[in-house]
Amino acid sequence: MTREFDDLITEADAASVDGWDFSWLDGRATEARPSWGFQRLMSERLRAASSALDIQTGGGEVLAGAAVFPPTMAATESWPPNLDRATRLLGPRGVVVVADPDEPPLPFADAAFELVLSRHPATVWWDEIARVLCPGGTYFAQHVGPASVFELTEFFLGPQPQARLARDPDVERAAAQKAGLDIVDLRAERLRMEFFDIGAVVHFLRKVIWIVPGFTVAAYRDELAALDRQIATDGSFVAHSSRHLIEARKPE
């Protein structure tokens, strides 16, 4: 094993993965962004709303990109390091950040919000979203789509035919409609990703924990070594993320 491999994985294994900031990967990995520009569209909707909730806000970095918040603005998060980070980032701007286990029920009253947001929620509880939306309110989100980054998942875990079927946007459309929401917009894209060194892969897998559940450097050292050799030969490892934009409205 080369000294470079050991140094790369040791460095990446020690780096902080708190929050939802991927700047550690600058120059080491790339990911194309969806054409619709979620943060810009989110900001426009926040500017026009009187009350809003951001579900599973992470470290609050995406929500913090909005220039203006409505008079009532709340966010939920479950992971303690992210909860602390989001509170420090968003609290001074008047956002109430609430600890929530990402399971029903949401800790808010019926019809509490005009706008509910989420970017890359781990699980979507449609009945709860519909419950906390006021009549005429909107759910606006960017979801992870089916088989996202599965080139990486299957490199480590082997073929995952059943898992490839999860997060289908048409299934989510049906679930939203079953909860009583009307679909206003639904768009999907697959986007090129490249990892240029094995440290970038380690950092990504430690941060985005659902790509290879239970990932640790020690448990997957052999696979990491094989992938390191492949990157050395090919120049990078190419994968594709899957995203869909969804906007749903609660009837008046």
PDB file of C-alpha atoms in Angstrom:
ATOM      1  CA  MET A   1       0.000   0.000   0.000  1.00  0.00           C
ATOM      2  CA  THR A   2       1.405   3.410  -0.925  1.00  0.00           C
ATOM      3  CA  ARG A   3       2.104   6.097   1.612  1.00  0.00           C
ATOM      4  CA  GLU A   4      -0.103   8.435  -0.451  1.00  0.00           C
ATOM      5  CA  PHE A   5      -3.131   6.158  -0.028  1.00  0.00           C
ATOM      6  CA  ASP A   6      -2.632   5.971   3.746  1.00  0.00           C
ATOM      7  CA  ASP A   7      -2.187   9.737   4.020  1.00  0.00           C
ATOM      8  CA  LEU A   8      -5.284  10.467   1.942  1.00  0.00           C
ATOM      9  CA  ILE A   9      -7.643   8.206   3.849  1.00  0.00           C
ATOM     10  CA  THR A  10      -6.220   9.235   7.248  1.00  0.00           C
ATOM     11  CA  GLU A  11      -6.674  12.926   6.422  1.00  0.00           C
ATOM     12  CA  ALA A  12     -10.234  12.399   5.171  1.00  0.00           C
ATOM     13  CA  ASP A  13     -11.174  10.185   8.096  1.00  0.00           C
ATOM     14  CA  ALA A  14     -10.101  12.890  10.560  1.00  0.00           C
ATOM     15  CA  ALA A  15     -11.838  15.815   8.844  1.00  0.00           C
ATOM     16  CA  SER A  16     -15.032  17.229  10.350  1.00  0.00           C
ATOM     17  CA  VAL A  17     -18.257  16.244   8.604  1.00  0.00           C
ATOM     18  CA  ASP A  18     -20.582  18.485  10.639  1.00  0.00           C
ATOM     19  CA  GLY A  19     -23.091  20.582   8.731  1.00  0.00           C
ATOM     20  CA  TRP A  20     -23.870  20.465   5.037  1.00  0.00           C
ATOM     21  CA  ASP A  21     -20.863  22.371   3.740  1.00  0.00           C
ATOM     22  CA  PHE A  22     -18.881  20.500   1.072  1.00  0.00           C
ATOM     23  CA  SER A  23     -16.030  23.004   0.706  1.00  0.00           C
ATOM     24  CA  TRP A  24     -13.541  20.386   1.965  1.00  0.00           C
ATOM     25  CA  LEU A  25     -13.986  18.713  -1.434  1.00  0.00           C
ATOM     26  CA  ASP A  26     -13.055  21.806  -3.469  1.00  0.00           C
ATOM     27  CA  GLY A  27     -10.578  20.745  -6.141  1.00  0.00           C
ATOM     28  CA  ARG A  28     -10.990  17.075  -5.175  1.00  0.00           C
ATOM     29  CA  ALA A  29     -14.521  16.322  -6.396  1.00  0.00           C
ATOM     30  CA  THR A  30     -17.150  17.981  -8.572  1.00  0.00           C
ATOM     31  CA  GLU A  31     -20.914  17.692  -8.926  1.00  0.00           C
ATOM     32  CA  ALA A  32     -23.082  19.356 -11.547  1.00  0.00           C
ATOM     33  CA  ARG A  33     -26.000  21.327 -10.111  1.00  0.00           C
ATOM     34  CA  PRO A  34     -29.640  21.043 -11.193  1.00  0.00           C
ATOM     35  CA  SER A  35     -30.661  23.563 -13.815  1.00  0.00           C
ATOM     36  CA  TRP A  36     -33.537  25.004 -11.763  1.00  0.00           C
ATOM     37  CA  GLY A  37     -31.415  26.558  -8.969  1.00  0.00           C
ATOM     38  CA  PHE A  38     -33.173  25.475  -5.785  1.00  0.00           C
ATOM     39  CA  GLN A  39     -31.697  28.082  -3.460  1.00  0.00           C
ATOM     40  CA  ARG A  40     -32.741  30.968  -5.732  1.00  0.00           C
ATOM     41  CA  LEU A  41     -36.296  29.627  -6.077  1.00  0.00           C
ATOM     42  CA  MET A  42     -36.462  28.945  -2.339  1.00  0.00           C
ATOM     43  CA  SER A  43     -35.402  32.529  -1.622  1.00  0.00           C
ATOM     44  CA  GLU A  44     -38.122  33.926  -3.895  1.00  0.00           C
ATOM     45  CA  ARG A  45     -40.786  31.925  -2.081  1.00  0.00           C
ATOM     46  CA  LEU A  46     -39.506  32.901   1.344  1.00  0.00           C
ATOM     47  CA  ARG A  47     -39.635  36.559   0.396  1.00  0.00           C
ATOM     48  CA  ALA A  48     -43.340  36.239  -0.437  1.00  0.00           C
ATOM     49  CA  ALA A  49     -44.379  34.064   2.551  1.00  0.00           C
ATOM     50  CA  SER A  50     -45.685  35.149   5.947  1.00  0.00           C
ATOM     51  CA  SER A  51     -44.596  31.937   7.726  1.00  0.00           C
ATOM     52  CA  ALA A  52     -42.271  29.095   6.760  1.00  0.00           C
ATOM     53  CA  LEU A  53     -40.707  25.873   8.027  1.00  0.00           C
ATOM     54  CA  ASP A  54     -37.518  24.222   6.746  1.00  0.00           C
ATOM     55  CA  ILE A  55     -37.599  20.482   7.495  1.00  0.00           C
ATOM     56  CA  GLN A  56     -34.284  18.656   8.108  1.00  0.00           C
ATOM     57  CA  THR A  57     -32.265  21.833   7.687  1.00  0.00           C
ATOM     58  CA  GLY A  58     -28.874  20.150   8.287  1.00  0.00           C
ATOM     59  CA  GLY A  59     -26.422  22.784   9.459  1.00  0.00           C
ATOM     60  CA  GLY A  60     -28.701  25.511   8.104  1.00  0.00           C
ATOM     61  CA  GLU A  61     -26.342  26.431   5.277  1.00  0.00           C
ATOM     62  CA  VAL A  62     -28.905  26.218   2.475  1.00  0.00           C
ATOM     63  CA  LEU A  63     -31.609  28.120   4.339  1.00  0.00           C
ATOM     64  CA  ALA A  64     -29.063  30.755   5.385  1.00  0.00           C
ATOM     65  CA  GLY A  65     -28.564  31.588   1.703  1.00  0.00           C
ATOM     66  CA  ALA A  66     -31.938  33.345   1.645  1.00  0.00           C
ATOM     67  CA  ALA A  67     -31.686  37.124   1.895  1.00  0.00           C
ATOM     68  CA  VAL A  68     -35.046  37.575   3.601  1.00  0.00           C
ATOM     69  CA  PHE A  69     -37.048  35.394   6.005  1.00  0.00           C
ATOM     70  CA  PRO A  70     -40.768  35.727   6.717  1.00  0.00           C
ATOM     71  CA  PRO A  71     -41.880  37.057  10.124  1.00  0.00           C
ATOM     72  CA  THR A  72     -42.368  33.490  11.364  1.00  0.00           C
ATOM     73  CA  MET A  73     -39.478  31.189  10.384  1.00  0.00           C
ATOM     74  CA  ALA A  74     -38.662  27.807  11.910  1.00  0.00           C
ATOM     75  CA  ALA A  75     -36.414  24.885  11.044  1.00  0.00           C
ATOM     76  CA  THR A  76     -36.051  21.320  12.303  1.00  0.00           C
ATOM     77  CA  GLU A  77     -32.991  19.093  12.611  1.00  0.00           C
ATOM     78  CA  SER A  78     -32.255  15.795  14.336  1.00  0.00           C
ATOM     79  CA  TRP A  79     -28.451  15.350  14.446  1.00  0.00           C
ATOM     80  CA  PRO A  80     -26.970  17.195  17.474  1.00  0.00           C
ATOM     81  CA  PRO A  81     -23.825  18.565  15.729  1.00  0.00           C
ATOM     82  CA  ASN A  82     -25.975  19.949  12.899  1.00  0.00           C
ATOM     83  CA  LEU A  83     -28.556  21.242  15.367  1.00  0.00           C
ATOM     84  CA  ASP A  84     -25.897  23.242  17.160  1.00  0.00           C
ATOM     85  CA  ARG A  85     -24.450  24.535  13.905  1.00  0.00           C
ATOM     86  CA  ALA A  86     -27.863  25.539  12.538  1.00  0.00           C
ATOM     87  CA  THR A  87     -28.793  27.306  15.768  1.00  0.00           C
ATOM     88  CA  ARG A  88     -25.593  29.364  15.712  1.00  0.00           C
ATOM     89  CA  LEU A  89     -26.017  30.201  12.015  1.00  0.00           C
ATOM     90  CA  LEU A  90     -29.757  30.886  11.881  1.00  0.00           C
ATOM     91  CA  GLY A  91     -30.632  31.972  15.430  1.00  0.00           C
ATOM     92  CA  PRO A  92     -29.165  35.470  15.081  1.00  0.00           C
ATOM     93  CA  ARG A  93     -31.449  35.968  12.071  1.00  0.00           C
ATOM     94  CA  GLY A  94     -34.567  35.143  14.053  1.00  0.00           C
ATOM     95  CA  VAL A  95     -35.015  31.535  12.946  1.00  0.00           C
ATOM     96  CA  VAL A  96     -36.266  29.159  15.647  1.00  0.00           C
ATOM     97  CA  VAL A  97     -34.332  25.884  15.233  1.00  0.00           C
ATOM     98  CA  VAL A  98     -36.185  22.950  16.803  1.00  0.00           C
ATOM     99  CA  ALA A  99     -34.740  19.536  17.722  1.00  0.00           C
ATOM    100  CA  ASP A 100     -36.856  16.912  15.978  1.00  0.00           C
ATOM    101  CA  PRO A 101     -36.228  13.178  15.427  1.00  0.00           C
ATOM    102  CA  ASP A 102     -37.387  13.288  11.774  1.00  0.00           C
ATOM    103  CA  GLU A 103     -40.359  11.108  12.654  1.00  0.00           C
ATOM    104  CA  PRO A 104     -44.053  12.006  12.914  1.00  0.00           C
ATOM    105  CA  PRO A 105     -45.455  14.112  14.341  1.00  0.00           C
ATOM    106  CA  LEU A 106     -43.794  17.411  13.504  1.00  0.00           C
ATOM    107  CA  PRO A 107     -43.707  19.560  16.661  1.00  0.00           C
ATOM    108  CA  PHE A 108     -46.096  22.188  15.286  1.00  0.00           C
ATOM    109  CA  ALA A 109     -49.846  22.788  15.274  1.00  0.00           C
ATOM    110  CA  ASP A 110     -52.148  22.116  12.336  1.00  0.00           C
ATOM    111  CA  ALA A 111     -52.082  24.754   9.580  1.00  0.00           C
ATOM    112  CA  ALA A 112     -49.075  26.509  11.182  1.00  0.00           C
ATOM    113  CA  PHE A 113     -47.142  27.445   8.016  1.00  0.00           C
ATOM    114  CA  GLU A 114     -47.810  29.008   4.649  1.00  0.00           C
ATOM    115  CA  LEU A 115     -44.624  27.485   3.189  1.00  0.00           C
ATOM    116  CA  VAL A 116     -42.787  24.258   4.034  1.00  0.00           C
ATOM    117  CA  LEU A 117     -39.325  23.672   2.558  1.00  0.00           C
ATOM    118  CA  SER A 118     -36.853  20.825   2.489  1.00  0.00           C
ATOM    119  CA  ARG A 119     -33.647  20.112   0.615  1.00  0.00           C
ATOM    120  CA  HIS A 120     -32.653  16.451   0.465  1.00  0.00           C
ATOM    121  CA  PRO A 121     -34.857  15.110   3.281  1.00  0.00           C
ATOM    122  CA  ALA A 122     -33.929  11.604   4.384  1.00  0.00           C
ATOM    123  CA  THR A 123     -37.613  10.665   4.690  1.00  0.00           C
ATOM    124  CA  VAL A 124     -40.685  12.569   3.511  1.00  0.00           C
ATOM    125  CA  TRP A 125     -43.689  12.366   5.833  1.00  0.00           C
ATOM    126  CA  TRP A 126     -46.387  13.617   3.464  1.00  0.00           C
ATOM    127  CA  ASP A 127     -49.275  13.462   5.938  1.00  0.00           C
ATOM    128  CA  GLU A 128     -47.351  15.645   8.386  1.00  0.00           C
ATOM    129  CA  ILE A 129     -46.385  18.139   5.692  1.00  0.00           C
ATOM    130  CA  ALA A 130     -50.034  18.413   4.669  1.00  0.00           C
ATOM    131  CA  ARG A 131     -51.102  18.778   8.312  1.00  0.00           C
ATOM    132  CA  VAL A 132     -48.818  21.719   9.158  1.00  0.00           C
ATOM    133  CA  LEU A 133     -49.529  23.565   5.899  1.00  0.00           C
ATOM    134  CA  CYS A 134     -52.297  26.116   6.041  1.00  0.00           C
ATOM    135  CA  PRO A 135     -54.980  25.912   3.320  1.00  0.00           C
ATOM    136  CA  GLY A 136     -53.463  27.227   0.106  1.00  0.00           C
ATOM    137  CA  GLY A 137     -49.955  26.643   1.487  1.00  0.00           C
ATOM    138  CA  THR A 138     -47.043  25.199  -0.510  1.00  0.00           C
ATOM    139  CA  TYR A 139     -44.463  22.463  -0.018  1.00  0.00           C
ATOM    140  CA  PHE A 140     -41.358  23.300  -2.065  1.00  0.00           C
ATOM    141  CA  ALA A 141     -38.399  20.934  -2.006  1.00  0.00           C
ATOM    142  CA  GLN A 142     -35.483  19.335  -3.779  1.00  0.00           C
ATOM    143  CA  HIS A 143     -35.371  15.593  -3.170  1.00  0.00           C
ATOM    144  CA  VAL A 144     -32.702  13.001  -3.816  1.00  0.00           C
ATOM    145  CA  GLY A 145     -33.993  10.825  -6.649  1.00  0.00           C
ATOM    146  CA  PRO A 146     -33.685   7.128  -7.471  1.00  0.00           C
ATOM    147  CA  ALA A 147     -30.305   5.370  -7.732  1.00  0.00           C
ATOM    148  CA  SER A 148     -28.419   8.529  -6.758  1.00  0.00           C
ATOM    149  CA  VAL A 149     -24.636   7.986  -6.745  1.00  0.00           C
ATOM    150  CA  PHE A 150     -25.311   4.259  -7.100  1.00  0.00           C
ATOM    151  CA  GLU A 151     -22.074   3.780  -9.012  1.00  0.00           C
ATOM    152  CA  LEU A 152     -20.392   4.403  -5.644  1.00  0.00           C
ATOM    153  CA  THR A 153     -22.957   2.483  -3.587  1.00  0.00           C
ATOM    154  CA  GLU A 154     -22.628  -0.619  -5.762  1.00  0.00           C
ATOM    155  CA  PHE A 155     -18.831  -0.416  -5.913  1.00  0.00           C
ATOM    156  CA  PHE A 156     -18.802  -0.999  -2.149  1.00  0.00           C
ATOM    157  CA  LEU A 157     -21.950  -3.074  -1.636  1.00  0.00           C
ATOM    158  CA  GLY A 158     -22.477  -4.892  -4.919  1.00  0.00           C
ATOM    159  CA  PRO A 159     -25.710  -4.811  -6.978  1.00  0.00           C
ATOM    160  CA  GLN A 160     -28.686  -3.229  -5.207  1.00  0.00           C
ATOM    161  CA  PRO A 161     -31.653  -3.885  -7.540  1.00  0.00           C
ATOM    162  CA  GLN A 162     -34.371  -3.240  -4.960  1.00  0.00           C
ATOM    163  CA  ALA A 163     -32.772  -0.108  -3.548  1.00  0.00           C
ATOM    164  CA  ARG A 164     -32.567   1.293  -7.077  1.00  0.00           C
ATOM    165  CA  LEU A 165     -36.363   1.511  -7.108  1.00  0.00           C
ATOM    166  CA  ALA A 166     -36.625   3.819  -4.065  1.00  0.00           C
ATOM    167  CA  ARG A 167     -37.324   7.547  -4.275  1.00  0.00           C
ATOM    168  CA  ASP A 168     -39.065   7.353  -7.634  1.00  0.00           C
ATOM    169  CA  PRO A 169     -40.599  10.807  -8.309  1.00  0.00           C
ATOM    170  CA  ASP A 170     -43.820   9.285  -9.638  1.00  0.00           C
ATOM    171  CA  VAL A 171     -44.203   7.299  -6.411  1.00  0.00           C
ATOM    172  CA  GLU A 172     -43.665  10.512  -4.442  1.00  0.00           C
ATOM    173  CA  ARG A 173     -46.245  12.271  -6.607  1.00  0.00           C
ATOM    174  CA  ALA A 174     -48.786   9.602  -5.712  1.00  0.00           C
ATOM    175  CA  ALA A 175     -47.896   9.788  -1.998  1.00  0.00           C
ATOM    176  CA  ALA A 176     -48.294  13.576  -1.972  1.00  0.00           C
ATOM    177  CA  GLN A 177     -51.656  13.315  -3.691  1.00  0.00           C
ATOM    178  CA  LYS A 178     -52.794  10.638  -1.244  1.00  0.00           C
ATOM    179  CA  ALA A 179     -51.988  13.091   1.582  1.00  0.00           C
ATOM    180  CA  GLY A 180     -54.298  15.616  -0.075  1.00  0.00           C
ATOM    181  CA  LEU A 181     -51.738  17.799  -1.871  1.00  0.00           C
ATOM    182  CA  ASP A 182     -51.931  18.949  -5.483  1.00  0.00           C
ATOM    183  CA  ILE A 183     -48.714  18.668  -7.523  1.00  0.00           C
ATOM    184  CA  VAL A 184     -47.819  21.998  -9.127  1.00  0.00           C
ATOM    185  CA  ASP A 185     -44.359  21.140 -10.500  1.00  0.00           C
ATOM    186  CA  LEU A 186     -42.198  18.025 -10.708  1.00  0.00           C
ATOM    187  CA  ARG A 187     -38.871  17.922 -12.585  1.00  0.00           C
ATOM    188  CA  ALA A 188     -36.021  15.413 -12.479  1.00  0.00           C
ATOM    189  CA  GLU A 189     -32.373  15.439 -13.573  1.00  0.00           C
ATOM    190  CA  ARG A 190     -29.321  13.161 -13.335  1.00  0.00           C
ATOM    191  CA  LEU A 191     -26.057  15.023 -12.804  1.00  0.00           C
ATOM    192  CA  ARG A 192     -22.416  14.070 -13.332  1.00  0.00           C
ATOM    193  CA  MET A 193     -20.106  13.727 -10.337  1.00  0.00           C
ATOM    194  CA  GLU A 194     -16.331  13.072 -10.314  1.00  0.00           C
ATOM    195  CA  PHE A 195     -14.032  12.091  -7.461  1.00  0.00           C
ATOM    196  CA  PHE A 196     -10.358  12.821  -8.159  1.00  0.00           C
ATOM    197  CA  ASP A 197      -8.751  11.134  -5.140  1.00  0.00           C
ATOM    198  CA  ILE A 198      -9.659   8.478  -2.602  1.00  0.00           C
ATOM    199  CA  GLY A 199      -9.723  11.005   0.233  1.00  0.00           C
ATOM    200  CA  ALA A 200     -12.621  12.776  -1.480  1.00  0.00           C
ATOM    201  CA  VAL A 201     -14.526   9.491  -1.597  1.00  0.00           C
ATOM    202  CA  VAL A 202     -13.909   8.842   2.121  1.00  0.00           C
ATOM    203  CA  HIS A 203     -15.037  12.320   3.109  1.00  0.00           C
ATOM    204  CA  PHE A 204     -18.159  12.090   0.951  1.00  0.00           C
ATOM    205  CA  LEU A 205     -19.155   8.688   2.336  1.00  0.00           C
ATOM    206  CA  ARG A 206     -18.641   9.846   5.932  1.00  0.00           C
ATOM    207  CA  LYS A 207     -20.794  12.907   5.301  1.00  0.00           C
ATOM    208  CA  VAL A 208     -23.554  11.462   3.100  1.00  0.00           C
ATOM    209  CA  ILE A 209     -24.170   8.440   5.278  1.00  0.00           C
ATOM    210  CA  TRP A 210     -26.951   6.814   3.238  1.00  0.00           C
ATOM    211  CA  ILE A 211     -24.715   6.172   0.193  1.00  0.00           C
ATOM    212  CA  VAL A 212     -22.934   3.288   1.953  1.00  0.00           C
ATOM    213  CA  PRO A 213     -24.740   2.748   5.280  1.00  0.00           C
ATOM    214  CA  GLY A 214     -22.375   1.981   8.123  1.00  0.00           C
ATOM    215  CA  PHE A 215     -19.313   3.097   6.151  1.00  0.00           C
ATOM    216  CA  THR A 216     -16.000   3.275   7.995  1.00  0.00           C
ATOM    217  CA  VAL A 217     -12.471   3.306   6.628  1.00  0.00           C
ATOM    218  CA  ALA A 218     -11.583   0.220   8.654  1.00  0.00           C
ATOM    219  CA  ALA A 219     -14.557  -1.809   7.410  1.00  0.00           C
ATOM    220  CA  TYR A 220     -14.010  -0.964   3.730  1.00  0.00           C
ATOM    221  CA  ARG A 221     -10.234  -0.626   3.487  1.00  0.00           C
ATOM    222  CA  ASP A 222      -9.923  -3.304   0.774  1.00  0.00           C
ATOM    223  CA  GLU A 223     -12.614  -1.678  -1.378  1.00  0.00           C
ATOM    224  CA  LEU A 224     -11.007   1.730  -0.854  1.00  0.00           C
ATOM    225  CA  ALA A 225      -7.658   0.357  -1.978  1.00  0.00           C
ATOM    226  CA  ALA A 226      -9.242  -1.082  -5.125  1.00  0.00           C
ATOM    227  CA  LEU A 227     -11.007   2.200  -5.865  1.00  0.00           C
ATOM    228  CA  ASP A 228      -7.766   4.123  -5.277  1.00  0.00           C
ATOM    229  CA  ARG A 229      -6.107   1.986  -7.970  1.00  0.00           C
ATOM    230  CA  GLN A 230      -9.026   2.617 -10.337  1.00  0.00           C
ATOM    231  CA  ILE A 231      -8.806   6.392  -9.833  1.00  0.00           C
ATOM    232  CA  ALA A 232      -5.061   6.255 -10.476  1.00  0.00           C
ATOM    233  CA  THR A 233      -5.702   4.436 -13.764  1.00  0.00           C
ATOM    234  CA  ASP A 234      -8.746   6.412 -14.987  1.00  0.00           C
ATOM    235  CA  GLY A 235      -7.983   9.822 -13.496  1.00  0.00           C
ATOM    236  CA  SER A 236     -11.260   9.990 -11.573  1.00  0.00           C
ATOM    237  CA  PHE A 237     -14.283   7.986 -10.472  1.00  0.00           C
ATOM    238  CA  VAL A 238     -17.491   9.068 -12.237  1.00  0.00           C
ATOM    239  CA  ALA A 239     -20.940   8.772 -10.676  1.00  0.00           C
ATOM    240  CA  HIS A 240     -24.289  10.489 -11.167  1.00  0.00           C
ATOM    241  CA  SER A 241     -26.512  12.146  -8.597  1.00  0.00           C
ATOM    242  CA  SER A 242     -30.288  12.114  -9.035  1.00  0.00           C
ATOM    243  CA  ARG A 243     -32.424  15.093  -8.033  1.00  0.00           C
ATOM    244  CA  HIS A 244     -36.010  16.148  -8.439  1.00  0.00           C
ATOM    245  CA  LEU A 245     -37.735  19.424  -7.740  1.00  0.00           C
ATOM    246  CA  ILE A 246     -41.229  19.101  -6.332  1.00  0.00           C
ATOM    247  CA  GLU A 247     -43.822  21.754  -5.563  1.00  0.00           C
ATOM    248  CA  ALA A 248     -47.137  20.723  -4.029  1.00  0.00           C
ATOM    249  CA  ARG A 249     -50.027  22.844  -2.798  1.00  0.00           C
ATOM    250  CA  LYS A 250     -52.647  22.241  -0.148  1.00  0.00           C
ATOM    251  CA  PRO A 251     -56.110  23.075  -1.504  1.00  0.00           C
ATOM    252  CA  GLU A 252     -57.866  26.158  -0.138  1.00  0.00           C
TER     253      GLU A 252
END
